[in-house]
Coordinates of C-alpha atoms in Angstrom, one line a residue:
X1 CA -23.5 -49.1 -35.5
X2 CA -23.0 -48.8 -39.3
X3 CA -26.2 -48.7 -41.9
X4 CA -25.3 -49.8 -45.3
X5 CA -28.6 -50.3 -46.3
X6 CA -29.5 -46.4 -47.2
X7 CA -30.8 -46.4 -50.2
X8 CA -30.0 -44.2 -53.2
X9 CA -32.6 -41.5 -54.2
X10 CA -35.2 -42.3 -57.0
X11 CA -32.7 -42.3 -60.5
X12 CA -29.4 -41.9 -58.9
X13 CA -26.9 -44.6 -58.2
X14 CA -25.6 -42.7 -55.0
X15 CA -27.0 -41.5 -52.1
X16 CA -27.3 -37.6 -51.5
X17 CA -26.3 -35.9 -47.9
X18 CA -29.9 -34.7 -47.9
X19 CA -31.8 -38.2 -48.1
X20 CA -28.9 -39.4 -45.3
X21 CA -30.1 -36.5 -42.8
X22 CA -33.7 -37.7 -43.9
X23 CA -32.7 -41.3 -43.1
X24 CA -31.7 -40.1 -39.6
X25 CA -34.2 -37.7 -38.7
X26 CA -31.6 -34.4 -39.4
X27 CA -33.3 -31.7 -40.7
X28 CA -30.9 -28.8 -40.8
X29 CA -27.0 -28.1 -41.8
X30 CA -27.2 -27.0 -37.9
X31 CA -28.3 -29.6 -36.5
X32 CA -26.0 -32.2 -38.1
X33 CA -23.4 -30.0 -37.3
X34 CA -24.7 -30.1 -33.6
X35 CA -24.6 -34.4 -33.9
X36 CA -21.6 -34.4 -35.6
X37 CA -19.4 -32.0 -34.1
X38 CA -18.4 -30.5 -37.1
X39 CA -18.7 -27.1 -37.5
X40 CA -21.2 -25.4 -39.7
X41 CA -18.5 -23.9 -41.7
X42 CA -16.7 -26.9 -42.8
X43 CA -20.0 -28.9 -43.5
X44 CA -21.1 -25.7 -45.5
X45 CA -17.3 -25.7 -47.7
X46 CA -17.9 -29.4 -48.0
X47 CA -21.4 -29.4 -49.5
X48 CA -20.7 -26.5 -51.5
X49 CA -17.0 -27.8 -53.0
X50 CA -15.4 -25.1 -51.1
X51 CA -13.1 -27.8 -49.9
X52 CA -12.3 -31.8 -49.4
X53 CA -12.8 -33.1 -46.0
X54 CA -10.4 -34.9 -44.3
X55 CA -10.2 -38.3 -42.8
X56 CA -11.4 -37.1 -39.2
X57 CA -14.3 -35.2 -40.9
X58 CA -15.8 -37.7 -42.8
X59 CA -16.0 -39.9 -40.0
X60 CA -17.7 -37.7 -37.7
X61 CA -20.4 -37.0 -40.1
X62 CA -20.6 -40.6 -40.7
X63 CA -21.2 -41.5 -37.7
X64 CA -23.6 -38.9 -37.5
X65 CA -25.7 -40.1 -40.5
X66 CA -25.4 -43.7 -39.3
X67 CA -23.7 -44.4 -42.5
X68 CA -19.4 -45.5 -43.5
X69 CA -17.1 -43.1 -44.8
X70 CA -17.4 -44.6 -48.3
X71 CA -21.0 -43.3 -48.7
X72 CA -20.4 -39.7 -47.0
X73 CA -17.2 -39.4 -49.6
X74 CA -19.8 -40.3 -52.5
X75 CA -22.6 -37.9 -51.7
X76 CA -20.3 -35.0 -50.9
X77 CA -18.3 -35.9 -54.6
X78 CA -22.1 -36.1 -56.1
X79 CA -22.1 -32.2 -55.3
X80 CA -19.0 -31.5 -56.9

């Protein structure tokens, strides 16, 4: 199931990947890399702007944050 009712933090118009772990109870980088599949590496390069995630990517960490693609491609470009 998709939430698209995640709301952005207090003075931003986009949600950050730290308030979507909160949403969902994920508390670490490891263990959203343990949910999602991905590995710690590539969530690391992708919070950090070490690299753009691909297709397959953002969907897994959607999924994992209960969230659509659109919002995990908007929080990661909010760290950029």
């Amino acid at each position: 199931m998709v939430k698209s009712q995640t709301k952005p933090a207090k003075g931003s118009s986009r949600i950050s990947m730290d308030d979507l772990m909160d949403a969902v109870g994920i508390t670490s980088i490891a263990e959203l890399s343990e949910q999602s599949s991905v590995s710690l590496r590539t969530i690391y390069n992708c919070r950090y702007s070490k690299h753009v995630p691909n297709n397959g990517t953002v969907y897994l960490l959607a999924v994992a944050l209960d969230t659509d693609s659109k919002t995990i491609r908007s929080a990661i470009a909010d760290l950029e």
